[in-house]
Coordinates of C-alpha atoms and ligand atoms in Angstrom, one line a residue:
M1 CA 112.8 122.2 115.5
K2 CA 113.5 118.6 116.3
I3 CA 111.4 117.2 119.1
F4 CA 112.3 113.8 120.5
V5 CA 110.0 111.8 122.9
I6 CA 111.3 109.0 125.0
G7 CA 108.6 106.3 125.4
A8 CA 105.5 105.5 123.5
G9 CA 103.1 105.0 126.4
V10 CA 99.8 106.8 126.8
S11 CA 101.3 110.1 127.8
S12 CA 103.5 110.1 124.7
L13 CA 100.6 109.1 122.4
A14 CA 98.5 111.9 123.9
F15 CA 101.3 114.4 123.4
C16 CA 101.9 113.5 119.8
S17 CA 98.2 113.5 119.0
F18 CA 98.0 117.1 120.4
L19 CA 101.0 118.6 118.7
D20 CA 100.7 118.9 114.9
K21 CA 102.9 120.8 112.4
N22 CA 106.1 119.7 114.2
D23 CA 109.1 117.4 113.6
I24 CA 108.5 114.7 116.3
T25 CA 110.3 111.4 116.7
V26 CA 109.3 108.9 119.3
L27 CA 111.9 106.3 120.6
E28 CA 110.4 103.2 122.2
S29 CA 112.2 100.1 123.5
N30 CA 109.1 97.9 122.9
Q31 CA 108.1 96.5 119.6
F32 CA 104.9 98.5 119.7
S33 CA 103.3 101.5 121.5
G34 CA 101.0 101.6 124.5
R35 CA 101.9 98.2 125.9
K36 CA 100.8 99.2 129.5
L37 CA 97.8 101.1 128.1
L38 CA 96.5 97.8 126.7
A39 CA 96.6 96.3 130.2
T40 CA 94.7 99.1 131.9
G41 CA 91.3 98.6 133.6
N42 CA 91.6 94.8 133.1
G43 CA 91.9 95.4 129.3
R44 CA 89.0 97.8 129.3
C45 CA 90.8 101.1 130.0
N46 CA 89.3 103.2 132.7
F47 CA 90.6 106.4 131.1
T48 CA 89.1 109.1 133.4
N49 CA 86.4 109.7 136.1
I50 CA 83.3 111.8 136.3
N51 CA 84.3 112.6 139.9
M52 CA 87.6 114.5 139.7
D53 CA 89.2 116.3 142.6
Y54 CA 92.8 117.5 143.2
K55 CA 92.6 115.2 146.3
N56 CA 92.7 112.2 144.0
F57 CA 96.4 113.0 143.2
Y58 CA 99.5 112.5 145.3
S59 CA 102.7 114.5 145.0
N60 CA 105.2 116.0 147.4
E61 CA 104.7 119.3 145.7
K62 CA 101.3 120.7 146.9
D63 CA 99.0 122.0 144.2
F64 CA 101.3 120.9 141.4
V65 CA 98.6 119.1 139.4
N66 CA 96.0 121.9 139.7
Y67 CA 96.9 124.0 136.7
S68 CA 97.1 121.1 134.1
L69 CA 94.0 119.4 135.5
D70 CA 92.1 122.7 135.2
S71 CA 93.5 123.4 131.7
F72 CA 92.7 119.9 130.5
S73 CA 90.0 118.4 132.7
N74 CA 88.1 115.2 132.7
K75 CA 85.4 117.0 130.6
D76 CA 88.0 118.0 128.1
L77 CA 89.3 114.5 127.9
L78 CA 85.8 113.1 127.3
E79 CA 85.3 115.7 124.5
Y80 CA 88.7 114.7 123.1
F81 CA 87.6 111.1 123.0
E82 CA 84.5 112.1 121.1
Y83 CA 86.7 114.1 118.7
L84 CA 88.8 111.0 118.2
G85 CA 85.7 109.0 117.5
I86 CA 85.8 106.9 120.7
E87 CA 82.3 106.4 122.2
W88 CA 82.4 106.2 126.0
I89 CA 80.3 105.0 128.9
N90 CA 80.5 105.7 132.6
F91 CA 79.7 103.4 135.6
P92 CA 77.8 104.6 138.7
S93 CA 81.3 104.9 140.4
G94 CA 82.1 107.6 137.9
R95 CA 84.7 105.5 136.1
C96 CA 84.7 106.1 132.3
Y97 CA 85.5 103.4 129.7
P98 CA 85.3 103.2 125.9
K99 CA 81.9 101.9 124.9
T100 CA 83.7 98.9 123.3
Q101 CA 85.2 98.2 126.8
S102 CA 88.5 97.5 125.0
S103 CA 91.7 99.3 125.7
K104 CA 92.9 98.4 122.2
T105 CA 90.2 100.8 120.9
V106 CA 91.8 103.6 122.8
R107 CA 95.4 102.6 121.9
D108 CA 94.6 102.3 118.2
S109 CA 92.5 105.5 117.9
L110 CA 95.1 107.5 119.8
L111 CA 98.0 106.0 117.8
M112 CA 96.4 106.7 114.5
K113 CA 96.1 110.4 115.5
A114 CA 99.6 110.4 116.9
E115 CA 101.1 108.9 113.7
E116 CA 99.7 111.9 111.7
N117 CA 102.1 114.1 113.7
A118 CA 105.1 111.9 114.7
K119 CA 107.5 109.2 113.5
F120 CA 107.7 106.2 115.8
I121 CA 110.9 104.1 116.1
Y122 CA 110.5 100.8 118.0
N123 CA 113.0 98.3 119.4
I124 CA 115.3 101.1 120.4
K125 CA 116.5 101.7 124.0
V126 CA 117.7 105.0 125.3
V127 CA 120.8 104.3 127.4
D128 CA 122.0 107.8 128.2
I129 CA 121.2 111.5 127.6
D130 CA 123.8 114.3 127.2
F131 CA 121.7 117.3 128.3
K132 CA 124.5 119.8 127.5
K133 CA 125.1 118.6 124.0
K134 CA 121.3 117.8 123.6
L135 CA 122.1 114.3 122.5
I136 CA 120.1 111.1 123.1
I137 CA 122.3 108.0 123.1
T138 CA 120.5 104.7 122.3
D139 CA 121.6 101.1 121.9
K140 CA 121.6 101.7 118.1
K141 CA 122.6 105.3 117.4
S142 CA 122.6 108.8 118.8
F143 CA 120.1 111.6 118.1
K144 CA 120.4 115.3 118.4
Y145 CA 117.4 117.1 119.7
D146 CA 116.1 120.7 120.1
I147 CA 113.4 119.7 122.5
L148 CA 113.3 116.5 124.6
V149 CA 110.0 115.1 126.1
I150 CA 110.6 112.4 128.7
A151 CA 107.5 110.1 128.8
S152 CA 109.2 106.9 130.0
G153 CA 106.8 106.1 132.8
G154 CA 107.6 105.1 136.4
L155 CA 108.5 101.6 137.7
S156 CA 105.1 99.9 137.7
L157 CA 104.6 96.8 135.6
K158 CA 108.3 96.7 134.6
N159 CA 107.8 94.1 131.9
S160 CA 105.7 96.6 130.0
G161 CA 108.9 98.6 129.4
S162 CA 108.9 101.2 132.2
D163 CA 112.0 99.6 133.9
G164 CA 113.3 102.7 135.6
S165 CA 116.3 103.0 133.2
I166 CA 115.6 106.7 132.5
L167 CA 115.1 107.5 136.2
K168 CA 118.7 106.1 136.7
I169 CA 120.0 108.5 134.1
L170 CA 118.0 111.4 135.5
K171 CA 119.4 110.9 139.0
K172 CA 122.6 112.7 138.0
H173 CA 120.8 115.7 136.6
T174 CA 117.7 116.5 138.6
K175 CA 116.1 115.8 142.0
L176 CA 114.2 112.5 142.4
I177 CA 111.7 111.6 145.1
D178 CA 112.2 108.0 146.3
Q179 CA 109.8 105.6 144.6
T180 CA 107.3 103.1 145.9
F181 CA 104.3 101.4 144.5
G182 CA 100.6 102.4 144.6
I183 CA 97.3 100.8 143.6
T184 CA 98.3 97.4 144.8
N185 CA 97.6 94.8 147.5
F186 CA 99.0 94.4 151.0
K187 CA 100.4 92.0 153.5
T188 CA 98.8 92.1 156.9
E189 CA 99.7 90.8 160.4
N190 CA 97.6 87.7 161.3
P191 CA 96.1 87.0 157.9
L192 CA 93.0 84.7 158.0
S193 CA 93.0 80.9 157.7
K194 CA 93.3 79.0 154.4
T195 CA 89.5 78.5 154.4
A196 CA 89.0 82.3 154.0
K197 CA 91.4 82.5 151.1
G198 CA 89.9 84.2 148.0
C199 CA 86.7 85.2 149.9
K200 CA 85.2 88.4 148.5
V201 CA 82.9 90.6 150.5
F202 CA 81.2 94.0 149.8
A203 CA 82.1 96.0 152.9
K204 CA 83.4 99.3 154.2
A205 CA 87.2 99.6 154.8
S206 CA 88.3 102.5 156.9
L207 CA 92.0 103.4 156.9
F208 CA 93.9 104.8 160.0
V209 CA 97.5 106.0 160.0
D210 CA 99.0 106.4 163.4
D211 CA 95.5 105.9 164.7
K212 CA 94.2 108.9 162.7
F213 CA 91.3 108.4 160.3
Q214 CA 92.3 109.0 156.7
K215 CA 89.7 107.7 154.2
S216 CA 87.1 105.0 153.8
S217 CA 85.9 103.0 150.8
T218 CA 82.9 100.7 150.4
D219 CA 83.4 98.1 147.7
D220 CA 84.8 94.6 147.2
I221 CA 87.4 93.4 149.7
I222 CA 89.2 90.1 149.0
F223 CA 90.9 88.1 151.8
Q224 CA 94.1 86.3 150.7
S225 CA 96.6 84.1 152.5
Y226 CA 99.0 87.1 152.5
G227 CA 96.5 89.8 153.5
L228 CA 94.1 92.0 151.6
T229 CA 93.2 93.1 148.1
G230 CA 90.0 94.1 146.2
T231 CA 88.7 97.4 144.9
A232 CA 88.2 99.0 148.3
I233 CA 91.8 98.2 149.2
L234 CA 93.1 99.6 145.8
D235 CA 91.1 102.8 146.5
L236 CA 93.0 103.3 149.7
S237 CA 96.3 101.9 148.5
N238 CA 98.2 105.1 147.6
I239 CA 97.8 106.5 151.1
I240 CA 98.8 103.1 152.6
S241 CA 101.9 102.8 150.4
L242 CA 103.0 106.4 151.3
A243 CA 102.5 105.6 155.0
L244 CA 104.5 102.4 154.7
K245 CA 107.3 104.3 153.1
D246 CA 107.4 106.5 156.1
K247 CA 107.3 103.5 158.4
R248 CA 104.0 104.6 160.0
K249 CA 101.5 102.4 161.8
I250 CA 98.6 101.4 159.5
R251 CA 95.3 99.9 160.5
L252 CA 92.4 99.0 158.4
D253 CA 89.0 98.4 160.0
I254 CA 86.5 96.4 158.0
D255 CA 82.7 97.0 158.7
F256 CA 80.7 94.1 157.2
Y257 CA 77.5 95.9 157.9
P258 CA 78.0 99.6 157.2
E259 CA 74.2 99.9 156.6
Y260 CA 73.4 99.1 160.3
K261 CA 74.5 100.7 163.6
K262 CA 75.6 98.2 166.3
K263 CA 72.2 98.1 167.9
G264 CA 70.4 97.3 164.6
L265 CA 72.7 94.5 163.8
F266 CA 72.5 93.1 167.4
D267 CA 68.6 93.0 167.1
I268 CA 68.8 91.1 163.8
L269 CA 71.1 88.5 165.1
E270 CA 69.3 88.2 168.4
K271 CA 66.0 87.6 166.7
K272 CA 67.6 85.0 164.4
A273 CA 69.1 83.2 167.4
Q274 CA 65.6 83.1 169.1
R275 CA 64.0 81.8 165.9
F276 CA 66.6 79.0 165.6
P277 CA 67.5 78.1 169.2
K278 CA 69.0 74.7 168.3
R279 CA 71.5 76.0 165.8
A280 CA 75.2 76.2 166.6
I281 CA 76.5 79.7 166.1
K282 CA 78.6 78.7 163.1
N283 CA 75.4 77.6 161.3
L284 CA 73.3 80.4 162.6
L285 CA 75.6 82.9 160.9
I286 CA 75.0 81.3 157.4
G287 CA 73.2 84.0 155.5
N288 CA 74.8 86.8 157.5
I289 CA 78.5 86.3 156.6
D290 CA 80.2 84.5 153.7
Q291 CA 80.5 80.9 155.0
K292 CA 84.3 80.9 154.4
L293 CA 84.7 83.7 156.9
I294 CA 82.5 82.4 159.7
I295 CA 85.2 80.4 161.6
D296 CA 87.8 83.2 161.4
I297 CA 85.3 85.8 162.6
L298 CA 84.2 83.6 165.6
K299 CA 87.8 83.0 166.5
R300 CA 88.5 86.7 166.5
A301 CA 85.4 87.2 168.6
K302 CA 86.6 84.5 171.0
I303 CA 83.3 82.6 170.6
N304 CA 83.2 78.8 170.5
E305 CA 81.9 77.9 167.0
D306 CA 79.8 75.0 168.3
S307 CA 78.1 76.9 171.0
V308 CA 74.3 76.6 170.8
K309 CA 73.0 78.7 173.6
I310 CA 74.2 82.1 172.5
S311 CA 74.6 84.6 175.3
K312 CA 73.9 88.3 175.0
N313 CA 77.6 88.8 175.8
D314 CA 78.6 86.6 172.8
L315 CA 76.2 88.4 170.5
E316 CA 77.7 91.7 171.6
K317 CA 81.3 90.4 171.0
L318 CA 80.2 89.2 167.5
V319 CA 78.6 92.5 166.6
K320 CA 81.7 94.3 167.7
I321 CA 83.8 92.2 165.4
L322 CA 81.4 92.4 162.4
K323 CA 81.5 96.2 162.7
K324 CA 85.2 96.4 163.2
F325 CA 87.3 93.6 161.9
S326 CA 90.8 95.1 162.1
F327 CA 94.1 94.4 160.3
N328 CA 97.5 95.9 160.7
I329 CA 99.1 96.4 157.3
V330 CA 102.8 95.6 157.3
D331 CA 104.0 95.7 153.7
I332 CA 103.2 95.9 150.0
H333 CA 102.5 92.4 148.8
D334 CA 102.9 92.6 145.0
K335 CA 105.3 95.2 143.7
N336 CA 105.5 93.6 140.3
N337 CA 101.8 94.1 139.5
A338 CA 101.3 97.5 141.2
Q339 CA 99.5 99.9 138.9
V340 CA 101.3 103.1 139.6
T341 CA 104.6 104.6 140.9
L342 CA 104.6 107.0 143.8
G343 CA 107.6 109.3 143.6
G344 CA 109.8 110.1 140.6
V345 CA 111.1 113.4 139.2
A346 CA 110.5 116.0 141.9
C347 CA 107.8 118.4 140.9
D348 CA 109.5 121.4 142.6
R349 CA 112.1 121.0 139.7
I350 CA 109.3 121.2 137.1
Y351 CA 107.3 124.3 136.0
K352 CA 103.7 123.4 136.8
N353 CA 102.2 125.3 133.9
S354 CA 104.3 123.7 131.2
M355 CA 105.9 120.5 132.6
K356 CA 109.3 122.0 131.6
S357 CA 112.3 121.0 133.7
K358 CA 113.9 123.7 135.8
D359 CA 117.3 121.8 135.7
M360 CA 117.8 120.7 132.1
A361 CA 117.3 123.0 129.1
D362 CA 114.4 122.4 126.8
T363 CA 113.4 119.2 128.6
Y364 CA 109.8 118.3 129.5
F365 CA 108.3 115.5 131.6
I366 CA 104.9 114.0 131.0
G367 CA 102.9 111.1 132.7
E368 CA 104.0 108.8 135.4
I369 CA 107.8 109.6 135.4
M370 CA 107.0 112.6 137.6
D371 CA 106.2 112.5 141.3
V372 CA 102.5 112.5 140.6
A373 CA 100.2 109.5 141.2
G374 CA 96.5 109.3 140.9
D375 CA 94.0 107.1 142.8
C376 CA 92.5 104.0 141.2
G377 CA 89.6 105.0 139.0
G378 CA 91.0 106.5 135.8
Y379 CA 93.1 109.3 137.4
N380 CA 96.5 108.2 136.1
I381 CA 95.5 108.2 132.5
Q382 CA 93.8 111.6 133.1
W383 CA 97.2 112.8 134.4
A384 CA 99.0 111.4 131.3
F385 CA 96.7 113.5 129.1
S386 CA 96.6 116.6 131.3
S387 CA 100.4 116.8 131.6
A388 CA 100.9 116.0 127.9
K389 CA 98.5 118.8 127.0
A390 CA 100.4 121.3 129.2
A391 CA 103.7 120.4 127.6
S392 CA 102.3 120.4 124.0
D393 CA 100.7 123.8 124.6
D394 CA 104.0 125.3 125.8
I395 CA 105.9 123.9 122.9
R396 CA 103.3 125.2 120.5
R397 CA 103.7 128.7 122.1
L398 CA 107.5 128.5 121.5
N399 CA 107.0 127.8 117.8
V400 CA 104.8 130.8 117.1
Ligands
FAD501 C1 97.9 96.7 135.2 C2 97.6 98.2 135.2 C3 96.4 98.6 135.1 C4 96.1 100.0 135.0 N1 94.9 100.5 134.9 C5 94.7 101.8 134.8 C6 93.3 102.3 134.6 O1 92.4 101.6 134.3 N2 93.2 103.7 134.6 C7 94.2 104.6 134.8 O2 94.0 105.8 134.8 N3 95.5 104.1 135.0 C8 95.7 102.8 135.0 N4 97.0 102.3 135.2 C9 98.1 103.3 135.3 C10 98.4 103.8 133.9 O3 98.5 102.8 133.0 C11 99.8 104.5 133.9 O4 99.8 105.6 134.9 C12 100.1 105.2 132.5 O5 100.1 104.2 131.5 C13 101.4 105.9 132.5 O6 101.7 106.3 131.2 P1 103.1 106.8 130.8 O7 103.0 107.2 129.4 O8 103.6 107.9 131.7 O9 104.1 105.6 131.0 P2 104.0 104.1 130.4 O10 102.7 103.8 129.9 O11 104.7 103.2 131.4 O12 105.0 104.2 129.1 C14 106.4 104.5 129.2 C15 107.0 103.9 127.9 O13 108.4 104.3 127.9 C16 109.1 103.3 127.4 N5 110.5 103.4 127.9 C17 110.9 103.4 129.2 N6 112.2 103.4 129.3 C18 112.7 103.5 128.0 C19 114.0 103.6 127.4 N7 115.1 103.7 128.2 N8 114.1 103.7 126.1 C20 113.0 103.7 125.3 N9 111.8 103.5 125.8 C21 111.6 103.5 127.1 C22 108.4 102.0 127.9 O14 108.7 100.9 127.1 C23 106.9 102.4 127.8 O15 106.4 102.0 126.6 C24 97.2 100.9 135.2 C25 98.5 100.4 135.3 C26 98.7 99.1 135.3 C27 100.1 98.5 135.4

């Protein structure tokens, strides 16, 4: 049985590493495999997370991911890495990385195992697929397949090879969910002044869609001239992108002092003002807020930055802003560097236990090509492995 895989990203490498004793050929348009994998986790590869929940995944088809995540869980992936000989570590956030903190370690170990089972052809681009004749047409030659596994990724980081060319072909044959970009940064209304540009704070970001609370994240937030980025924003970004796609109203409230209630923060600032009665408020706040942010915060609170005698009313206004510094999010800022695609092949057209297409014979989907996206934190690589395992198990069953 001739199995062809389109793409040599992480889902393809996982698939080939799982399925031995088969005739597998991988077709990849790049010169080498795992190009995007090498860029993951800032070159360190955050490959899964100790804290795994179905809620970390987004798809129009409810519960679609559950079976494959249960069958090949984060624990299974950690064990598989141990089997491959990749030592790993985890951070307090639950994020897991190879001990070497190098994504090349993961790519190379996985590729060596995959090459035991599959032949890789590079610099070859699939330009069409004849699903009836079971023929893959490339820019070089055509290939006849018995089983086709589509692992061509979504639209994120196009220059890594996932350029959407296969999605264009699939449009004529199966249902697609409109795509947008997740795990990315956002444009806001009224971004801050140039002084605040690049300023990073550790704070709590709470997300509201149509004024309804969705989720919060306490981590780094970075203020940019266009709007907001940072780990806390990336954590919330899939929900934000989906809400933007639906043209909904999105507000993000930043709490610079989540560890205090308003009263506690008021007392701290009031005591400080009494201790240093001659200081202008812009100087008084040094030590409480990053200096680059002070003027913007005072402006929002409508307090004169040079005022020395600070009234109770001013302090109350200041505390209110420090506990709730709001931004309306209006667009995705950087589509080219987004980390994941939301949307893709509709999951109601795929069997959830096997990743097999309901529309095209003997065709499987694995990884990001499907309408499944994970949160920031190792969930997308976990999905690449879990979906690849489900497909490889099904194909193994066919063979026996
Ligand atoms: C900068 C960045 C950082 C990330 N960091 C993390 C992280 O730390 N943790 C995490 O879990 N996720 C991370 N992700 C997301 C994760 O990398 C992807 O979800 C995952 O790589 C998807 O794997 P895939 O195999 O489905 O697709 P891809 O890795 O995109 O592979 C698809 C392959 O198919 C090939 N291809 C496409 N079309 C054709 C064609 N027509 N002919 C031949 N070949 C074709 C492409 O060249 C590509 O090599 C990150 C993403 C980015 C962009």
